[in-house]
Coordinates of C-alpha atoms in Angstrom, one line a residue:
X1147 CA -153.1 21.2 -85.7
X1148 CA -152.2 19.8 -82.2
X1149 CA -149.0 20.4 -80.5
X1150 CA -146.7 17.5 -80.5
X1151 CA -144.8 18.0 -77.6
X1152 CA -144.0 16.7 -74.4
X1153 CA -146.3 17.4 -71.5
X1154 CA -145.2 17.4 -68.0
X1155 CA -148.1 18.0 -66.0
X1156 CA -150.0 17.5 -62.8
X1157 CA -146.9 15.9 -61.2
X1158 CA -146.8 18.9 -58.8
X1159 CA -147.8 18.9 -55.4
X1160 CA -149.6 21.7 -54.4
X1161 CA -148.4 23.0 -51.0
X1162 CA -146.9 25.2 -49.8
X1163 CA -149.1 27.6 -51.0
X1164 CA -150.3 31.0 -50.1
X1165 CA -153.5 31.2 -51.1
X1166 CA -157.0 29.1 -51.0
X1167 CA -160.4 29.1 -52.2
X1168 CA -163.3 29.2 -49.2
X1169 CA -166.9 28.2 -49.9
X1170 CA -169.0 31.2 -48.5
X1171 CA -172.9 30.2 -48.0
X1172 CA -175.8 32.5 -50.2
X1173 CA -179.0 32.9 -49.7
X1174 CA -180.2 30.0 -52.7
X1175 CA -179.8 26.5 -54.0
X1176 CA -180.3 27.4 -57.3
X1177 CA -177.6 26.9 -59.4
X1178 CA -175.6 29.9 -60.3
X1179 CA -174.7 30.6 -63.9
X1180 CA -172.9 33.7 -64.1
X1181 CA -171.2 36.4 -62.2
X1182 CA -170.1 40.1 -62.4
X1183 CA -168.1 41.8 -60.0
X1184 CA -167.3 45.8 -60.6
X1185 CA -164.6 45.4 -57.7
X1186 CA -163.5 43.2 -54.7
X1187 CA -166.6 43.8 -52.6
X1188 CA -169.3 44.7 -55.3
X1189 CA -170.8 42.1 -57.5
X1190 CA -173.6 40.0 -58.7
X1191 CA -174.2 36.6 -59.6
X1192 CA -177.5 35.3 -61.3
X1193 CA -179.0 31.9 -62.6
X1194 CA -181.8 29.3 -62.3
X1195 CA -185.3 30.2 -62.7
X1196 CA -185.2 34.5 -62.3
X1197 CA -181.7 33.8 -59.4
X1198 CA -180.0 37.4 -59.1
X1199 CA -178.1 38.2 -56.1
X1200 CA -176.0 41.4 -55.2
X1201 CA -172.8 41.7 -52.6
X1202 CA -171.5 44.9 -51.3
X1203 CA -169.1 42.6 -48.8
X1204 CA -167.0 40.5 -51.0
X1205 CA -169.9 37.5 -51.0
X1206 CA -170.3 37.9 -46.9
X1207 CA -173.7 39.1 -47.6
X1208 CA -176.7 39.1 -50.4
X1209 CA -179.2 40.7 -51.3
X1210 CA -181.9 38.9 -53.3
X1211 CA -183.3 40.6 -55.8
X1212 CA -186.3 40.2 -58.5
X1213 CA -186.8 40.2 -62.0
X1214 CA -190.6 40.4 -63.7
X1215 CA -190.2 37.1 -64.7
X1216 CA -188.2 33.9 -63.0
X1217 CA -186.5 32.7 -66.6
X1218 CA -183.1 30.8 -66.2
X1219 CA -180.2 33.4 -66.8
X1220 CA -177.5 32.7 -68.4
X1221 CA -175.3 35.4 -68.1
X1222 CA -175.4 38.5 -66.3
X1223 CA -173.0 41.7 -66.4
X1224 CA -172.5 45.6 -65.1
X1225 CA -171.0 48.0 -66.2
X1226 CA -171.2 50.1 -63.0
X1227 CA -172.6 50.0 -59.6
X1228 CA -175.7 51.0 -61.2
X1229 CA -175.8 50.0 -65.1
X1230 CA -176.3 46.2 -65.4
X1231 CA -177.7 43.7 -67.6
X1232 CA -178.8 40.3 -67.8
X1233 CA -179.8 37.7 -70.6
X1234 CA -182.4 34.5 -71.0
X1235 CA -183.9 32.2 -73.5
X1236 CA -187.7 32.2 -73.3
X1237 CA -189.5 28.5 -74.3
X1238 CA -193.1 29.5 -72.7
X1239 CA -194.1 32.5 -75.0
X1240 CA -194.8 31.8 -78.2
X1241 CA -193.1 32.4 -80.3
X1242 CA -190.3 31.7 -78.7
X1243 CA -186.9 33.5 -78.0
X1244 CA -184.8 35.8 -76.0
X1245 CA -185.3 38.3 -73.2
X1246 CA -183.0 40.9 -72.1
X1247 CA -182.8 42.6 -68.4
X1248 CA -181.6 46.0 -68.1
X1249 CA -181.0 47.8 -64.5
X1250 CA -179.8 51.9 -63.7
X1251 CA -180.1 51.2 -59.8
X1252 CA -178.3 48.4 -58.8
X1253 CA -180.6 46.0 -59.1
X1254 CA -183.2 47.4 -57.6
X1255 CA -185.6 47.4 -60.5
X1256 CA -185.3 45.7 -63.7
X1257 CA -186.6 46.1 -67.3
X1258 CA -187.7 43.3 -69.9
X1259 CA -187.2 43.5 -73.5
X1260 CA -187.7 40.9 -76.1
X1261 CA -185.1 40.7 -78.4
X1262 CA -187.2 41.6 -82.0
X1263 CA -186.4 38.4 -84.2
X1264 CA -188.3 35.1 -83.4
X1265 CA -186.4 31.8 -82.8
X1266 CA -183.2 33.5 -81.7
X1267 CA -181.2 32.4 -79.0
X1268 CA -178.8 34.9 -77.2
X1269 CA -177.2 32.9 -74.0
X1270 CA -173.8 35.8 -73.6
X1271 CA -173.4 39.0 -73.1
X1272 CA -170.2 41.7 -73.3
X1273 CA -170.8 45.5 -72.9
X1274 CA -167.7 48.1 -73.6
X1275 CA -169.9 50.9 -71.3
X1276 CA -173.5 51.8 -70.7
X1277 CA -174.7 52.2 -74.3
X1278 CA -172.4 50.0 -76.6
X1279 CA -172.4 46.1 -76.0
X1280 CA -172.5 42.8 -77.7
X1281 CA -174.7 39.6 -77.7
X1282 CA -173.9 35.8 -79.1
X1283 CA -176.3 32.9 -79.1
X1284 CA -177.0 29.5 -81.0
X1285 CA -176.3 29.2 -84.6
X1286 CA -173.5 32.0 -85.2
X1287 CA -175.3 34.7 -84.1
X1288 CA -174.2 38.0 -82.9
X1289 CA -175.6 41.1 -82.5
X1290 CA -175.2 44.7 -80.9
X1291 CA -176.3 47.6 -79.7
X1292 CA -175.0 51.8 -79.2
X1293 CA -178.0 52.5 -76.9
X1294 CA -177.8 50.6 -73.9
X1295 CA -179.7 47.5 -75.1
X1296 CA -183.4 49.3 -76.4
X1297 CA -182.2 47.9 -79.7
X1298 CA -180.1 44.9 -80.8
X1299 CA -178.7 45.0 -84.4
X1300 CA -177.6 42.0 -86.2
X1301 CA -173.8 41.9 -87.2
X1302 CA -172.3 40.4 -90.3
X1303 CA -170.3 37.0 -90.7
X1304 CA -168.4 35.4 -93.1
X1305 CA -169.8 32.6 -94.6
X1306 CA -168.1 29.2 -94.2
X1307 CA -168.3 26.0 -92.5
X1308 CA -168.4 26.9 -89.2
X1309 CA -171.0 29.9 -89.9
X1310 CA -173.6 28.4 -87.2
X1311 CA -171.9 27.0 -84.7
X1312 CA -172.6 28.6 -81.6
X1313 CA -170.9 31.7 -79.8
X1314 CA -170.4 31.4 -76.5
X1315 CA -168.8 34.5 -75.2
X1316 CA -166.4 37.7 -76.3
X1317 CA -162.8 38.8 -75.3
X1318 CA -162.2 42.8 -76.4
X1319 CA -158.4 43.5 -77.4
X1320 CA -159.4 47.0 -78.7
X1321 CA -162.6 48.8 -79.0
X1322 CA -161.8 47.8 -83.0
X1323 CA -159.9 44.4 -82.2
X1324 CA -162.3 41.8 -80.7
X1325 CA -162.9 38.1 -80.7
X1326 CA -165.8 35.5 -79.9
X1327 CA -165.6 32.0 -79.1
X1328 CA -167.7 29.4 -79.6
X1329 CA -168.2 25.6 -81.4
X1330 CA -170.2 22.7 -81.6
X1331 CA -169.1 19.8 -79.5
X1332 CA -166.9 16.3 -81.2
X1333 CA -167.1 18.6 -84.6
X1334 CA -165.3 21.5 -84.4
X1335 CA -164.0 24.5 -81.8
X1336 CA -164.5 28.6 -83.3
X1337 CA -162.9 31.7 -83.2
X1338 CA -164.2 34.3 -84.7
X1339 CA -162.2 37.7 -85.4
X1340 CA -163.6 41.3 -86.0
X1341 CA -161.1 44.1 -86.7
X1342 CA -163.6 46.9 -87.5
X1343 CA -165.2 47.1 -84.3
X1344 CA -167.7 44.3 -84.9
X1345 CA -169.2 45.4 -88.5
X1346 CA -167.4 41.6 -89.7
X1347 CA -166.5 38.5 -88.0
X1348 CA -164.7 36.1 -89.9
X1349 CA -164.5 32.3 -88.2
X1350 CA -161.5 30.4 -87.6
X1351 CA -161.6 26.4 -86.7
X1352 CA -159.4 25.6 -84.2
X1353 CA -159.6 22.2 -82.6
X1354 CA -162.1 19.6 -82.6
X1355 CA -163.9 21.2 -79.2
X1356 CA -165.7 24.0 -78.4
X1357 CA -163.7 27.0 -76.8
X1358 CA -165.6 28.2 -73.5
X1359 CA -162.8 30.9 -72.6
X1360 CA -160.4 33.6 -74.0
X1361 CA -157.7 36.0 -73.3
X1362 CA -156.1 38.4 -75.6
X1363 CA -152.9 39.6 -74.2
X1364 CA -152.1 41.9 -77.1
X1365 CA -152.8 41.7 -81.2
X1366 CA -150.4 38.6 -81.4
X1367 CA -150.7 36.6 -78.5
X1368 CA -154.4 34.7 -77.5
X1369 CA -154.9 31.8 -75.5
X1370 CA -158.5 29.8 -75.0
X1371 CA -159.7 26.9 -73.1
X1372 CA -162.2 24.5 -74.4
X1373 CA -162.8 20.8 -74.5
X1374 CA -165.4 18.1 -74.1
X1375 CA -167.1 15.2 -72.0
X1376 CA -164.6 12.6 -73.6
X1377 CA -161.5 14.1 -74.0
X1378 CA -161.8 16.5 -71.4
X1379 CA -159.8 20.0 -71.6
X1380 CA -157.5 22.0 -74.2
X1381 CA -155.8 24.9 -74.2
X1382 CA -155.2 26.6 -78.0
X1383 CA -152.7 29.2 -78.3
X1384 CA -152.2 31.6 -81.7
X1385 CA -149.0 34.1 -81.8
X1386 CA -150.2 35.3 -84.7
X1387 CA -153.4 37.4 -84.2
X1388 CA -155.7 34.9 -84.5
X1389 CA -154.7 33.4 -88.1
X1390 CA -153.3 30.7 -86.8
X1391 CA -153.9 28.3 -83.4
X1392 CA -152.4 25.4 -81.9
X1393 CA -154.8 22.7 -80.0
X1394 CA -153.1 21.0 -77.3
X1395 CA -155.0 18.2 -75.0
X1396 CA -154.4 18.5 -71.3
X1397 CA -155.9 14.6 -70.9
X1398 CA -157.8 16.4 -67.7
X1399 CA -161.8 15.3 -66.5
X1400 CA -163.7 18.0 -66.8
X1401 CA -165.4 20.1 -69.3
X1402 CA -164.2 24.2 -68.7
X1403 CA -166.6 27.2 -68.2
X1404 CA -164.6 30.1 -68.2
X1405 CA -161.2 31.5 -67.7
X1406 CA -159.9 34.5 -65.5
X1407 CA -156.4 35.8 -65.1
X1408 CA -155.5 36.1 -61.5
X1409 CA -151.9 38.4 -62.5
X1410 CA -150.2 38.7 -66.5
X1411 CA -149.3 35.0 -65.9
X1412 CA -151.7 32.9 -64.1
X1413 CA -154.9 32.2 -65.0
X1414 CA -158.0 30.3 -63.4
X1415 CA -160.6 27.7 -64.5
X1416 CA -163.7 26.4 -63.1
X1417 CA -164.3 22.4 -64.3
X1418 CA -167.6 22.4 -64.6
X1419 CA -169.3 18.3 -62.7
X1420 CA -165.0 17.2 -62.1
X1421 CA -165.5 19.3 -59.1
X1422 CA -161.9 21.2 -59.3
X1423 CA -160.0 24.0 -61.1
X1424 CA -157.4 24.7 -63.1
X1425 CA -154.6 27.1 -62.9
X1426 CA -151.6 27.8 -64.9
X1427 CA -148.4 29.9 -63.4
X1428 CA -146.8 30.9 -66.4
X1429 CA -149.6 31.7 -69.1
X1430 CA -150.7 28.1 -70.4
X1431 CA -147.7 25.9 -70.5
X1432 CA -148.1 24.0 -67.3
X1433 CA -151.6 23.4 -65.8
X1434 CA -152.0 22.3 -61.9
X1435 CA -155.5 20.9 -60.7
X1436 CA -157.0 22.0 -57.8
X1437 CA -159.8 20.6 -55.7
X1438 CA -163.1 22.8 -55.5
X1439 CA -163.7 23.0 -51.5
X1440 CA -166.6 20.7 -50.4
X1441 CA -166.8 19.6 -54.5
X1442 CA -168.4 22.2 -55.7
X1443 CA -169.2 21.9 -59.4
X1444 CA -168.4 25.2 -61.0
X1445 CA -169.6 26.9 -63.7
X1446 CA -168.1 30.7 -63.5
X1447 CA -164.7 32.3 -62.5
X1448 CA -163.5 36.2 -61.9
X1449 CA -160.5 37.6 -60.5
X1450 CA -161.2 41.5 -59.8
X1451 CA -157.8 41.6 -59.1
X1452 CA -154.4 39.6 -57.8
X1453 CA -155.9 38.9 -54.3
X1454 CA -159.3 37.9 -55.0
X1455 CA -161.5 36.1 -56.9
X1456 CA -165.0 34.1 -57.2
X1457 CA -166.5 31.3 -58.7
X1458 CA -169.7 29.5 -58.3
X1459 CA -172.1 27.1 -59.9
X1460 CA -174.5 24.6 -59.0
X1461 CA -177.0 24.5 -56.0
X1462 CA -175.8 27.7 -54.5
X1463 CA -172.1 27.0 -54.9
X1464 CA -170.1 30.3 -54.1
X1465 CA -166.5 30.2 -53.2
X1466 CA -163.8 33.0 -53.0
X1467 CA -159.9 33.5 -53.5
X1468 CA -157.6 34.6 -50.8
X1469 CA -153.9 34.9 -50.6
X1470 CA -152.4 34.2 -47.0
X1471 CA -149.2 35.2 -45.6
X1472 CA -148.4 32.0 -44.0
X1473 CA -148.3 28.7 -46.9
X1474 CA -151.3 26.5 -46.3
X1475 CA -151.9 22.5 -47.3
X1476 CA -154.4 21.9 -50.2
X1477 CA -155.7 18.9 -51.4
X1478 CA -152.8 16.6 -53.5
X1479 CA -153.4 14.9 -56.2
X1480 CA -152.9 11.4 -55.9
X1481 CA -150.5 11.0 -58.5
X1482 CA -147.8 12.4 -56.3
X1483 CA -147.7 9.9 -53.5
X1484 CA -147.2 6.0 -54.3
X1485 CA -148.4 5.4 -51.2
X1486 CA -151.9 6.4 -51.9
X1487 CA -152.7 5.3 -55.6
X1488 CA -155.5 5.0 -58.2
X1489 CA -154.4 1.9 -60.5
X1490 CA -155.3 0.8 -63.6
X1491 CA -158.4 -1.5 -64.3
X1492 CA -158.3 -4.1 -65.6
X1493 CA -158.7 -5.6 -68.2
X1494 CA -158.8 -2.4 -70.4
X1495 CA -160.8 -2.1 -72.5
X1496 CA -163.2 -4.8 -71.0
X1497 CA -167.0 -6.6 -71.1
X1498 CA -168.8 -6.6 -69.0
X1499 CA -166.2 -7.0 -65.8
X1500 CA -163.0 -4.7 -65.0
X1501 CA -161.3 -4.7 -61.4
X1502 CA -160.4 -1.1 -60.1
X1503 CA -157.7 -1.3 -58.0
X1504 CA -157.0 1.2 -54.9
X1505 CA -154.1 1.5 -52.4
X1506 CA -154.4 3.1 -49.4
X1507 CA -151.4 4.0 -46.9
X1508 CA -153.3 4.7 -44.1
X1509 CA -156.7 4.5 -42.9
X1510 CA -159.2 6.6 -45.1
X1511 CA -162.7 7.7 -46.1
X1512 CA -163.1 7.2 -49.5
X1513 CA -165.7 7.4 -52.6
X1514 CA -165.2 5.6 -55.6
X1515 CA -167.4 6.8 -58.8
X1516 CA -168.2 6.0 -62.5
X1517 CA -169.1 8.7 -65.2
X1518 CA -169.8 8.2 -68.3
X1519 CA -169.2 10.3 -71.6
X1520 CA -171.5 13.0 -70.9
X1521 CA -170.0 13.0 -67.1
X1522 CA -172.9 11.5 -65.6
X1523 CA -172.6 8.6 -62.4
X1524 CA -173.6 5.2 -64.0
X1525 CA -175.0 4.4 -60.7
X1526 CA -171.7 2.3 -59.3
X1527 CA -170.4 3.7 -56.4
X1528 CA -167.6 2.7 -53.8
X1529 CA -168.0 4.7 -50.0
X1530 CA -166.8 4.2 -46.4
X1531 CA -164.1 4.2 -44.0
X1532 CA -161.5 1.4 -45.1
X1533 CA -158.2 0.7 -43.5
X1534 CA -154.8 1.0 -45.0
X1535 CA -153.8 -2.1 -47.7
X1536 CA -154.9 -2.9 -51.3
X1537 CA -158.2 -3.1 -52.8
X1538 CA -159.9 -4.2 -55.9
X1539 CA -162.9 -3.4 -56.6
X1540 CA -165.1 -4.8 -59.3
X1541 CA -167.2 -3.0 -61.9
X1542 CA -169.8 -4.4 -63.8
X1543 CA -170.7 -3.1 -67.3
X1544 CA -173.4 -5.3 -68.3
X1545 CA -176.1 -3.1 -68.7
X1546 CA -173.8 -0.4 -70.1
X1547 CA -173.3 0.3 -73.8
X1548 CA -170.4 0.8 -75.6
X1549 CA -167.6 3.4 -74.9
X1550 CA -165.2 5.8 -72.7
X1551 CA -166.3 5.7 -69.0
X1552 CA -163.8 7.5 -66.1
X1553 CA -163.4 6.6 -62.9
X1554 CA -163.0 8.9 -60.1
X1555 CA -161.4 8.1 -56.5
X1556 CA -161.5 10.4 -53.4
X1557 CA -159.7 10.4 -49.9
X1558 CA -159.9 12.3 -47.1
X1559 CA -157.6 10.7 -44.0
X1560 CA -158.3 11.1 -40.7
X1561 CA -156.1 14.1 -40.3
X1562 CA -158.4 15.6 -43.0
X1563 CA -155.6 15.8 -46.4
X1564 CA -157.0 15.3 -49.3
X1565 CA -156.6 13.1 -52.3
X1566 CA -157.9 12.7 -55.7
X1567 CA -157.3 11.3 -58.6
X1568 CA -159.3 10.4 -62.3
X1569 CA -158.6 7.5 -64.9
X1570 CA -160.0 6.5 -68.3
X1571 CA -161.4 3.4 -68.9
X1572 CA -163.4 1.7 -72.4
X1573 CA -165.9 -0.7 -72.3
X1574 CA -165.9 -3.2 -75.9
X1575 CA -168.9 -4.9 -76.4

């Protein structure tokens, strides 16, 4: 099923370019989960224990708002200025399972409901207007509603192996032609296709990683983003409705959360802990990374249109898009200077002891950082000012198990570029 062609990738610097991506500061440190914007100025975004924020000024200003109870939300969207709604997953009232939010003023006020079966988990949310919408959760579940969310009714899937694996989110061709995305991670990724407005879904696997984004440029064409901790990201494309995919790996850290088209061609998406982006100019064939300002770890992405976009994620992260007359230096990946350079360790694989080598060309603030699988630091960190030359720096596994761990090296020089770069690396004990 994968592609097995060659990639040329990430060997592009990434100036001149006429846009950038400024943090803006909000009112929290929660960590922000999902956002809705209705236009440029006008949006939402909503998490951690009850978080909902609202923007009249493009994310210059919030307004904090309140919900009757402060449960983590997962997603959150509107319809209108007015006519939003919000989803949770309740673990404190027995027995447990999901709330939904429903607001007609803008947030002002909001209404709980408690969706009627026990023990089901809804974490996504997609509504076609103020009455008819959709809702997809743990264990292949999906449901709907025609009356603005006072009742959800279960919808019919196919039965097969990928039956309950969870859905993660919806992409609407039609109101008839509509897909859902989902999977379970290292088993399998899911798309799942209705073409009678949601009354079936019938599942396609599609790669060995769950898909966390989709677009559906017309009945044929579909691209998604997915991937996992090890791997890190794919992009699956089918050309034939959906019958079909192809999984290609991008070898990229970072897991994906989303996926936004800026224009017809380029699309956005938010890396989740890697702290970056990625963008693609010309519909999925070549993929640039793209440092998150001040590392920001980012779980949403939305373009309301081709000159702006948002994202956010953890602690109160909040950034947004702008395009600029005049080209502007971003941050440039290490792998297109030799001068600065992330080597190889070695030995590879290794036990306990590898050597990490850097090289710097000038003088240089740098951080050097262990993951492991799941994308958590190991606890081995490199960070200080060091003059220009060659360094090797030794890490020791010995109280690490088995397997893939990556290695992550920043610079910032003293005229304030930018550098980073990621490698893979096995420990074999």
């Amino acid at each position: 099923m994968k592609l097995l062609i060659p990639l040329f990738l990430f060997a592009f610097t990434l100036f001149p370019q006429n846009f950038k991506w400024t943090k803006l500061p909000v009112p929290t440190h929660k960590t922000i989960n999902s956002i809705s914007f209705i236009d440029s100025l006008y949006g939402f975004a909503a998490g951690d224990t009850g978080l909902v924020m609202k923007t009249t000024d493009g994310g210059s200003s919030w307004q904090v708002q309140t919900l009757p109870r402060n449960k983590d939300i997962s997603d959150i969207t509107f319809v209108s200025k007015t006519t939003g709604y919000a989803v949770a997953l309740d673990f404190e009232s027995s027995p447990f399972g999901t709330l939904f939010y429903k607001t007609t003023d803008g947030g002002d006020s909001w209404v709980e409901s408690r969706y009627r079966g026990d023990e089901v988990y809804f974490v996504s949310l997609h509504f076609l207007d103020s009455l008819r919408g959709w809702t997809s959760g743990l264990e292949g579940k999906i449901a709907c509603t025609t009356n603005g969310g006072d009742e959800w009714i279960p919808a019919l899937n196919d039965t097969s192996e990928f039956t309950n694996f969870p859905v993660l989110g919806f992409s609407f061709y039609t109101d008839t032609l509509a897909f859902a995305f989902g999977g379970h991670i290292d088993i399998a990724g899911v798309v799942w296709k209705t073409t009678n407005a949601g009354g079936y879904w019938k599942s396609h696997g599609v790669g060995p990683e769950p898909i966390r984004g989709l677009i559906v440029f017309d009945s044929l064409n579909l691209i998604g983003i997915g991937g996992d901790f090890e791997y890190g990201t794919a992009v699956v494309k089918s050309t034939d409705g959906g019958e079909t995919w192809d999984y290609r790996s991008l070898d990229v850290f970072g897991v994906p959360y989303g996926l936004s088209f800026r224009t017809d061609t380029e699309a956005w998406v938010p890396l989740g802990f890697a702290q970056k982006l990625l963008y693609t100019p010309d519909k999925g064939t070549v993929w640039l990374e793209y440092s998150a300002p001040d590392s920001g770890i980012l779980y949403d992405i939305q373009f309301t249109d081709s000159l702006t976009g948002y994202t956010a994620g953890r602690n109160g992260y909040f950034a947004k898009y702008s395009r600029s007359i005049v080209g502007i230096k971003e941050d440039i990946p290490l792998s297109s200077f030799e001068t600065f350079k992330l080597g190889e360790n070695y030995p590879n694989p290794f036990n306990p002891v590898t050597v990490i080598p850097v090289t710097l060309a000038e003088p240089a603030q740098i951080t050097l950082t262990v993951y492991d699988i799941r994308g958590r630091e190991t606890g081995f960190a490199v960070e200080g000012n060091y003059a220009a030359g060659y360094y090797e720096f030794k890490f020791d596994a010995g109280r690490a198990s088995s397997g893939v761990y990556f290695y992550k090296l920043n610079v910032v020089t003293a005229a304030g570029k930018k550098y980073s770069q990621v490698k893979k690396m096995v420990v074999n004990k």
